Amino acid sequence: KALEGALPLQRDLAAQQAVLNRLEQDRQGIYNDQSRLRGNLESIPSGSDLAKRYLSELNAQEDQLKKITADITTTQKKAQEAQEKLNAYVAGLSF
């Protein structure tokens, strides 16, 4: 029964880790797309409509990366807090 109390704490930690994984995947997807866009920019005339479009996409992605980085920092703190709560609970158990 004592370990049943740890389940909600473990679920919270797992949820925070899942969010972190998704954010890391999102960030990696943007990095990959940026690499593609930069490669495309090298092969087209600068100042063209397509170049402007690619630059606009890169700017939007940089904004997304900034938000994702902030979200990762916040979620890491939440995951650390969840881990500390779980550790404290388990350390406080006596059999």
A tleap script that builds the chain and sets N, CA, C and O, in Angstrom:
source leaprc.protein.ff14SB
mol = sequence {
  NLYS ALA LEU GLU GLY ALA LEU PRO LEU GLN
  ARG ASP LEU ALA ALA GLN GLN ALA VAL LEU
  ASN ARG LEU GLU GLN ASP ARG GLN GLY ILE
  TYR ASN ASP GLN SER ARG LEU ARG GLY ASN
  LEU GLU SER ILE PRO SER GLY SER ASP LEU
  ALA LYS ARG TYR LEU SER GLU LEU ASN ALA
  GLN GLU ASP GLN LEU LYS LYS ILE THR ALA
  ASP ILE THR THR THR GLN LYS LYS ALA GLN
  GLU ALA GLN GLU LYS LEU ASN ALA TYR VAL
  ALA GLY LEU SER CPHE
}
set mol.1.N position { 0.819 -1.210 0.000 }
set mol.1.CA position { 0.000 0.000 0.000 }
set mol.1.C position { 0.856 1.265 0.000 }
set mol.1.O position { 0.495 2.275 -0.603 }
set mol.2.N position { 1.967 1.194 0.668 }
set mol.2.CA position { 2.826 2.367 0.750 }
set mol.2.C position { 3.330 2.761 -0.635 }
set mol.2.O position { 3.469 3.947 -0.933 }
set mol.3.N position { 3.601 1.778 -1.473 }
set mol.3.CA position { 4.095 2.077 -2.812 }
set mol.3.C position { 2.994 2.634 -3.723 }
set mol.3.O position { 3.286 3.302 -4.714 }
set mol.4.N position { 1.744 2.360 -3.386 }
set mol.4.CA position { 0.644 2.912 -4.181 }
set mol.4.C position { 0.666 4.442 -4.151 }
set mol.4.O position { 0.257 5.091 -5.114 }
set mol.5.N position { 1.136 5.004 -3.065 }
set mol.5.CA position { 1.247 6.455 -2.960 }
set mol.5.C position { 2.284 7.030 -3.914 }
set mol.5.O position { 2.240 8.211 -4.258 }
set mol.6.N position { 3.209 6.189 -4.333 }
set mol.6.CA position { 4.251 6.645 -5.261 }
set mol.6.C position { 3.743 6.698 -6.703 }
set mol.6.O position { 4.323 7.395 -7.535 }
set mol.7.N position { 2.679 5.979 -7.002 }
set mol.7.CA position { 2.195 5.914 -8.386 }
set mol.7.C position { 1.843 7.277 -8.976 }
set mol.7.O position { 2.285 7.576 -10.085 }
set mol.8.N position { 1.075 8.113 -8.291 }
set mol.8.CA position { 0.783 9.429 -8.875 }
set mol.8.C position { 2.055 10.261 -9.086 }
set mol.8.O position { 2.169 11.001 -10.063 }
set mol.9.N position { 2.994 10.129 -8.168 }
set mol.9.CA position { 4.250 10.866 -8.307 }
set mol.9.C position { 5.046 10.354 -9.498 }
set mol.9.O position { 5.650 11.134 -10.233 }
set mol.10.N position { 5.043 9.038 -9.684 }
set mol.10.CA position { 5.743 8.444 -10.826 }
set mol.10.C position { 5.062 8.840 -12.137 }
set mol.10.O position { 5.733 9.107 -13.134 }
set mol.11.N position { 3.740 8.874 -12.132 }
set mol.11.CA position { 3.000 9.280 -13.336 }
set mol.11.C position { 3.317 10.728 -13.713 }
set mol.11.O position { 3.488 11.052 -14.888 }
set mol.12.N position { 3.391 11.590 -12.698 }
set mol.12.CA position { 3.713 12.995 -12.952 }
set mol.12.C position { 5.108 13.110 -13.564 }
set mol.12.O position { 5.311 13.857 -14.522 }
set mol.13.N position { 6.056 12.376 -13.015 }
set mol.13.CA position { 7.417 12.398 -13.555 }
set mol.13.C position { 7.425 11.881 -14.993 }
set mol.13.O position { 8.062 12.478 -15.860 }
set mol.14.N position { 6.729 10.788 -15.251 }
set mol.14.CA position { 6.675 10.221 -16.602 }
set mol.14.C position { 6.025 11.202 -17.576 }
set mol.14.O position { 6.452 11.307 -18.726 }
set mol.15.N position { 5.003 11.916 -17.128 }
set mol.15.CA position { 4.336 12.896 -17.991 }
set mol.15.C position { 5.293 14.032 -18.346 }
set mol.15.O position { 5.336 14.471 -19.495 }
set mol.16.N position { 6.051 14.504 -17.374 }
set mol.16.CA position { 7.015 15.579 -17.644 }
set mol.16.C position { 8.099 15.097 -18.605 }
set mol.16.O position { 8.529 15.848 -19.480 }
set mol.17.N position { 8.538 13.858 -18.449 }
set mol.17.CA position { 9.553 13.313 -19.341 }
set mol.17.C position { 8.996 13.143 -20.757 }
set mol.17.O position { 9.718 13.342 -21.733 }
set mol.18.N position { 7.732 12.779 -20.871 }
set mol.18.CA position { 7.107 12.651 -22.193 }
set mol.18.C position { 7.032 14.013 -22.882 }
set mol.18.O position { 7.271 14.119 -24.085 }
set mol.19.N position { 6.703 15.035 -22.127 }
set mol.19.CA position { 6.657 16.391 -22.687 }
set mol.19.C position { 8.056 16.800 -23.160 }
set mol.19.O position { 8.214 17.365 -24.242 }
set mol.20.N position { 9.061 16.509 -22.340 }
set mol.20.CA position { 10.438 16.825 -22.735 }
set mol.20.C position { 10.828 16.118 -24.022 }
set mol.20.O position { 11.445 16.717 -24.902 }
set mol.21.N position { 10.471 14.851 -24.133 }
set mol.21.CA position { 10.784 14.096 -25.353 }
set mol.21.C position { 10.128 14.717 -26.580 }
set mol.21.O position { 10.751 14.837 -27.635 }
set mol.22.N position { 8.859 15.111 -26.432 }
set mol.22.CA position { 8.156 15.722 -27.556 }
set mol.22.C position { 8.789 17.046 -27.954 }
set mol.22.O position { 8.948 17.337 -29.139 }
set mol.23.N position { 9.148 17.846 -26.958 }
set mol.23.CA position { 9.788 19.138 -27.243 }
set mol.23.C position { 11.130 18.942 -27.935 }
set mol.23.O position { 11.466 19.680 -28.862 }
set mol.24.N position { 11.892 17.960 -27.492 }
set mol.24.CA position { 13.189 17.678 -28.129 }
set mol.24.C position { 12.987 17.217 -29.575 }
set mol.24.O position { 13.757 17.586 -30.461 }
set mol.25.N position { 11.955 16.416 -29.807 }
set mol.25.CA position { 11.655 15.975 -31.174 }
set mol.25.C position { 11.245 17.161 -32.043 }
set mol.25.O position { 11.661 17.270 -33.197 }
set mol.26.N position { 10.431 18.042 -31.481 }
set mol.26.CA position { 10.023 19.242 -32.217 }
set mol.26.C position { 11.235 20.092 -32.569 }
set mol.26.O position { 11.360 20.583 -33.691 }
set mol.27.N position { 12.129 20.262 -31.591 }
set mol.27.CA position { 13.326 21.064 -31.830 }
set mol.27.C position { 14.195 20.425 -32.913 }
set mol.27.O position { 14.700 21.119 -33.795 }
set mol.28.N position { 14.367 19.116 -32.846 }
set mol.28.CA position { 15.184 18.439 -33.847 }
set mol.28.C position { 14.552 18.539 -35.237 }
set mol.28.O position { 15.262 18.685 -36.231 }
set mol.29.N position { 13.236 18.461 -35.308 }
set mol.29.CA position { 12.546 18.607 -36.587 }
set mol.29.C position { 12.787 19.978 -37.198 }
set mol.29.O position { 12.974 20.101 -38.409 }
set mol.30.N position { 12.783 21.000 -36.366 }
set mol.30.CA position { 13.047 22.361 -36.858 }
set mol.30.C position { 14.490 22.472 -37.331 }
set mol.30.O position { 14.759 23.056 -38.380 }
set mol.31.N position { 15.425 21.909 -36.552 }
set mol.31.CA position { 16.836 21.940 -36.984 }
set mol.31.C position { 16.997 21.284 -38.353 }
set mol.31.O position { 17.700 21.805 -39.220 }
set mol.32.N position { 16.349 20.152 -38.539 }
set mol.32.CA position { 16.441 19.449 -39.825 }
set mol.32.C position { 15.855 20.289 -40.959 }
set mol.32.O position { 16.431 20.372 -42.044 }
set mol.33.N position { 14.710 20.905 -40.699 }
set mol.33.CA position { 14.073 21.721 -41.723 }
set mol.33.C position { 14.914 22.958 -42.038 }
set mol.33.O position { 15.009 23.375 -43.192 }
set mol.34.N position { 15.521 23.539 -41.004 }
set mol.34.CA position { 16.371 24.703 -41.241 }
set mol.34.C position { 17.565 24.345 -42.119 }
set mol.34.O position { 17.975 25.129 -42.975 }
set mol.35.N position { 18.107 23.177 -41.904 }
set mol.35.CA position { 19.226 22.725 -42.742 }
set mol.35.C position { 18.789 22.628 -44.203 }
set mol.35.O position { 19.516 23.031 -45.111 }
set mol.36.N position { 17.603 22.091 -44.410 }
set mol.36.CA position { 17.051 21.985 -45.766 }
set mol.36.C position { 16.838 23.364 -46.375 }
set mol.36.O position { 17.196 23.601 -47.528 }
set mol.37.N position { 16.258 24.266 -45.606 }
set mol.37.CA position { 15.993 25.623 -46.108 }
set mol.37.C position { 17.290 26.355 -46.441 }
set mol.37.O position { 17.369 27.052 -47.452 }
set mol.38.N position { 18.295 26.200 -45.602 }
set mol.38.CA position { 19.576 26.866 -45.876 }
set mol.38.C position { 20.207 26.320 -47.151 }
set mol.38.O position { 20.775 27.070 -47.945 }
set mol.39.N position { 20.102 25.011 -47.339 }
set mol.39.CA position { 20.609 24.413 -48.574 }
set mol.39.C position { 19.880 24.945 -49.791 }
set mol.39.O position { 20.495 25.231 -50.819 }
set mol.40.N position { 18.572 25.074 -49.672 }
set mol.40.CA position { 17.780 25.624 -50.777 }
set mol.40.C position { 18.138 27.079 -51.049 }
set mol.40.O position { 18.184 27.506 -52.203 }
set mol.41.N position { 18.393 27.841 -49.986 }
set mol.41.CA position { 18.756 29.242 -50.165 }
set mol.41.C position { 20.046 29.407 -50.960 }
set mol.41.O position { 20.207 30.368 -51.714 }
set mol.42.N position { 20.948 28.474 -50.787 }
set mol.42.CA position { 22.217 28.554 -51.504 }
set mol.42.C position { 22.047 28.331 -53.005 }
set mol.42.O position { 22.881 28.767 -53.798 }
set mol.43.N position { 20.979 27.658 -53.391 }
set mol.43.CA position { 20.816 27.297 -54.803 }
set mol.43.C position { 19.869 28.215 -55.573 }
set mol.43.O position { 19.615 27.987 -56.755 }
set mol.44.N position { 19.350 29.241 -54.921 }
set mol.44.CA position { 18.433 30.146 -55.612 }
set mol.44.C position { 18.987 31.567 -55.546 }
set mol.44.O position { 19.799 31.880 -54.676 }
set mol.45.N position { 18.553 32.418 -56.458 }
set mol.45.CA position { 19.035 33.806 -56.439 }
set mol.45.C position { 18.574 34.543 -55.176 }
set mol.45.O position { 17.409 34.465 -54.787 }
set mol.46.N position { 19.503 35.251 -54.551 }
set mol.46.CA position { 19.114 36.018 -53.365 }
set mol.46.C position { 18.181 37.153 -53.800 }
set mol.46.O position { 18.316 37.702 -54.893 }
set mol.47.N position { 17.267 37.479 -52.950 }
set mol.47.CA position { 16.311 38.536 -53.267 }
set mol.47.C position { 15.095 38.062 -54.037 }
set mol.47.O position { 14.143 38.819 -54.225 }
set mol.48.N position { 15.118 36.801 -54.491 }
set mol.48.CA position { 13.950 36.282 -55.218 }
set mol.48.C position { 12.801 36.068 -54.237 }
set mol.48.O position { 12.998 36.037 -53.022 }
set mol.49.N position { 11.599 35.921 -54.788 }
set mol.49.CA position { 10.430 35.683 -53.940 }
set mol.49.C position { 10.607 34.413 -53.115 }
set mol.49.O position { 10.227 34.364 -51.945 }
set mol.50.N position { 11.189 33.386 -53.737 }
set mol.50.CA position { 11.402 32.129 -53.024 }
set mol.50.C position { 12.420 32.307 -51.898 }
set mol.50.O position { 12.239 31.752 -50.813 }
set mol.51.N position { 13.470 33.060 -52.135 }
set mol.51.CA position { 14.466 33.327 -51.096 }
set mol.51.C position { 13.824 34.081 -49.933 }
set mol.51.O position { 14.098 33.787 -48.769 }
set mol.52.N position { 12.978 35.042 -50.249 }
set mol.52.CA position { 12.281 35.787 -49.197 }
set mol.52.C position { 11.374 34.864 -48.389 }
set mol.52.O position { 11.280 34.976 -47.167 }
set mol.53.N position { 10.711 33.956 -49.090 }
set mol.53.CA position { 9.842 32.991 -48.417 }
set mol.53.C position { 10.649 32.102 -47.476 }
set mol.53.O position { 10.251 31.875 -46.333 }
set mol.54.N position { 11.785 31.599 -47.960 }
set mol.54.CA position { 12.638 30.749 -47.126 }
set mol.54.C position { 13.153 31.513 -45.910 }
set mol.54.O position { 13.190 30.975 -44.804 }
set mol.55.N position { 13.547 32.756 -46.115 }
set mol.55.CA position { 14.025 33.567 -44.997 }
set mol.55.C position { 12.916 33.824 -43.985 }
set mol.55.O position { 13.155 33.839 -42.778 }
set mol.56.N position { 11.717 34.023 -44.481 }
set mol.56.CA position { 10.571 34.208 -43.594 }
set mol.56.C position { 10.316 32.948 -42.775 }
set mol.56.O position { 10.036 33.021 -41.579 }
set mol.57.N position { 10.415 31.787 -43.430 }
set mol.57.CA position { 10.238 30.519 -42.710 }
set mol.57.C position { 11.321 30.324 -41.659 }
set mol.57.O position { 11.048 29.875 -40.545 }
set mol.58.N position { 12.551 30.664 -42.022 }
set mol.58.CA position { 13.642 30.547 -41.056 }
set mol.58.C position { 13.417 31.451 -39.850 }
set mol.58.O position { 13.671 31.048 -38.715 }
set mol.59.N position { 12.944 32.668 -40.089 }
set mol.59.CA position { 12.652 33.587 -38.984 }
set mol.59.C position { 11.553 33.036 -38.084 }
set mol.59.O position { 11.662 33.095 -36.859 }
set mol.60.N position { 10.502 32.504 -38.686 }
set mol.60.CA position { 9.408 31.928 -37.902 }
set mol.60.C position { 9.912 30.737 -37.086 }
set mol.60.O position { 9.521 30.556 -35.933 }
set mol.61.N position { 10.770 29.939 -37.686 }
set mol.61.CA position { 11.306 28.776 -36.970 }
set mol.61.C position { 12.205 29.206 -35.809 }
set mol.61.O position { 12.224 28.555 -34.764 }
set mol.62.N position { 12.936 30.283 -35.987 }
set mol.62.CA position { 13.769 30.781 -34.893 }
set mol.62.C position { 12.889 31.203 -33.712 }
set mol.62.O position { 13.250 30.984 -32.556 }
set mol.63.N position { 11.741 31.805 -34.006 }
set mol.63.CA position { 10.796 32.161 -32.947 }
set mol.63.C position { 10.277 30.905 -32.258 }
set mol.63.O position { 10.157 30.869 -31.034 }
set mol.64.N position { 9.968 29.868 -33.052 }
set mol.64.CA position { 9.509 28.606 -32.481 }
set mol.64.C position { 10.589 27.991 -31.601 }
set mol.64.O position { 10.296 27.486 -30.517 }
set mol.65.N position { 11.830 28.030 -32.062 }
set mol.65.CA position { 12.931 27.465 -31.280 }
set mol.65.C position { 13.097 28.185 -29.942 }
set mol.65.O position { 13.383 27.562 -28.920 }
set mol.66.N position { 12.914 29.492 -29.967 }
set mol.66.CA position { 13.015 30.263 -28.729 }
set mol.66.C position { 11.949 29.822 -27.737 }
set mol.66.O position { 12.227 29.659 -26.549 }
set mol.67.N position { 10.730 29.631 -28.225 }
set mol.67.CA position { 9.639 29.182 -27.358 }
set mol.67.C position { 9.888 27.755 -26.873 }
set mol.67.O position { 9.684 27.453 -25.698 }
set mol.68.N position { 10.325 26.890 -27.765 }
set mol.68.CA position { 10.593 25.500 -27.379 }
set mol.68.C position { 11.692 25.447 -26.324 }
set mol.68.O position { 11.599 24.680 -25.367 }
set mol.69.N position { 12.725 26.253 -26.495 }
set mol.69.CA position { 13.814 26.275 -25.519 }
set mol.69.C position { 13.304 26.719 -24.152 }
set mol.69.O position { 13.684 26.147 -23.131 }
set mol.70.N position { 12.455 27.724 -24.131 }
set mol.70.CA position { 11.860 28.175 -22.867 }
set mol.70.C position { 10.983 27.080 -22.268 }
set mol.70.O position { 11.015 26.849 -21.059 }
set mol.71.N position { 10.202 26.407 -23.107 }
set mol.71.CA position { 9.344 25.318 -22.635 }
set mol.71.C position { 10.179 24.162 -22.091 }
set mol.71.O position { 9.805 23.543 -21.095 }
set mol.72.N position { 11.301 23.869 -22.735 }
set mol.72.CA position { 12.180 22.797 -22.265 }
set mol.72.C position { 12.722 23.151 -20.877 }
set mol.72.O position { 12.745 22.306 -19.982 }
set mol.73.N position { 13.151 24.379 -20.707 }
set mol.73.CA position { 13.682 24.807 -19.408 }
set mol.73.C position { 12.624 24.669 -18.317 }
set mol.73.O position { 12.901 24.151 -17.235 }
set mol.74.N position { 11.418 25.131 -18.608 }
set mol.74.CA position { 10.326 25.037 -17.641 }
set mol.74.C position { 9.992 23.584 -17.330 }
set mol.74.O position { 9.802 23.222 -16.169 }
set mol.75.N position { 9.923 22.760 -18.354 }
set mol.75.CA position { 9.558 21.356 -18.166 }
set mol.75.C position { 10.658 20.601 -17.434 }
set mol.75.O position { 10.369 19.715 -16.630 }
set mol.76.N position { 11.911 20.940 -17.701 }
set mol.76.CA position { 13.017 20.306 -16.974 }
set mol.76.C position { 12.907 20.600 -15.479 }
set mol.76.O position { 13.141 19.725 -14.646 }
set mol.77.N position { 12.549 21.836 -15.150 }
set mol.77.CA position { 12.373 22.199 -13.737 }
set mol.77.C position { 11.225 21.400 -13.122 }
set mol.77.O position { 11.340 20.905 -12.001 }
set mol.78.N position { 10.126 21.277 -13.855 }
set mol.78.CA position { 8.985 20.504 -13.362 }
set mol.78.C position { 9.359 19.040 -13.187 }
set mol.78.O position { 8.961 18.413 -12.205 }
set mol.79.N position { 10.117 18.488 -14.127 }
set mol.79.CA position { 10.541 17.095 -14.031 }
set mol.79.C position { 11.467 16.904 -12.833 }
set mol.79.O position { 11.379 15.900 -12.127 }
set mol.80.N position { 12.344 17.863 -12.612 }
set mol.80.CA position { 13.249 17.772 -11.470 }
set mol.80.C position { 12.459 17.818 -10.163 }
set mol.80.O position { 12.740 17.061 -9.233 }
set mol.81.N position { 11.479 18.701 -10.100 }
set mol.81.CA position { 10.635 18.785 -8.905 }
set mol.81.C position { 9.865 17.486 -8.697 }
set mol.81.O position { 9.749 17.001 -7.572 }
set mol.82.N position { 9.339 16.923 -9.784 }
set mol.82.CA position { 8.601 15.667 -9.678 }
set mol.82.C position { 9.522 14.547 -9.197 }
set mol.82.O position { 9.123 13.722 -8.375 }
set mol.83.N position { 10.753 14.520 -9.709 }
set mol.83.CA position { 11.717 13.509 -9.274 }
set mol.83.C position { 12.048 13.673 -7.794 }
set mol.83.O position { 12.139 12.692 -7.056 }
set mol.84.N position { 12.226 14.910 -7.373 }
set mol.84.CA position { 12.537 15.173 -5.965 }
set mol.84.C position { 11.379 14.766 -5.055 }
set mol.84.O position { 11.607 14.213 -3.979 }
set mol.85.N position { 10.150 15.030 -5.469 }
set mol.85.CA position { 8.984 14.614 -4.678 }
set mol.85.C position { 8.916 13.097 -4.567 }
set mol.85.O position { 8.664 12.548 -3.494 }
set mol.86.N position { 9.147 12.426 -5.701 }
set mol.86.CA position { 9.131 10.962 -5.696 }
set mol.86.C position { 10.242 10.425 -4.804 }
set mol.86.O position { 10.011 9.515 -4.007 }
set mol.87.N position { 11.430 10.970 -4.929 }
set mol.87.CA position { 12.558 10.526 -4.095 }
set mol.87.C position { 12.268 10.724 -2.621 }
set mol.87.O position { 12.542 9.843 -1.806 }
set mol.88.N position { 11.710 11.886 -2.273 }
set mol.88.CA position { 11.393 12.177 -0.885 }
set mol.88.C position { 10.340 11.206 -0.348 }
set mol.88.O position { 10.433 10.732 0.785 }
set mol.89.N position { 9.347 10.924 -1.174 }
set mol.89.CA position { 8.300 9.988 -0.754 }
set mol.89.C position { 8.887 8.613 -0.489 }
set mol.89.O position { 8.624 8.006 0.549 }
set mol.90.N position { 9.675 8.129 -1.424 }
set mol.90.CA position { 10.253 6.791 -1.288 }
set mol.90.C position { 11.219 6.753 -0.103 }
set mol.90.O position { 11.247 5.773 0.641 }
set mol.91.N position { 12.004 7.808 0.076 }
set mol.91.CA position { 12.945 7.851 1.204 }
set mol.91.C position { 12.200 7.854 2.545 }
set mol.91.O position { 12.731 7.389 3.554 }
set mol.92.N position { 10.992 8.371 2.551 }
set mol.92.CA position { 10.219 8.440 3.779 }
set mol.92.C position { 9.445 7.172 4.107 }
set mol.92.O position { 8.826 7.073 5.167 }
set mol.93.N position { 9.479 6.221 3.215 }
set mol.93.CA position { 8.766 4.969 3.463 }
set mol.93.C position { 9.492 4.143 4.507 }
set mol.93.O position { 10.721 4.109 4.554 }
set mol.94.N position { 8.719 3.490 5.328 }
set mol.94.CA position { 9.314 2.547 6.277 }
set mol.94.C position { 8.497 1.257 6.233 }
set mol.94.O position { 7.272 1.268 6.110 }
set mol.95.N position { 9.202 0.185 6.334 }
set mol.95.CA position { 8.546 -1.138 6.237 }
set mol.95.C position { 8.673 -1.892 7.527 }
set mol.95.O position { 8.186 -3.018 7.634 }
savepdb mol mol.pdb
quit
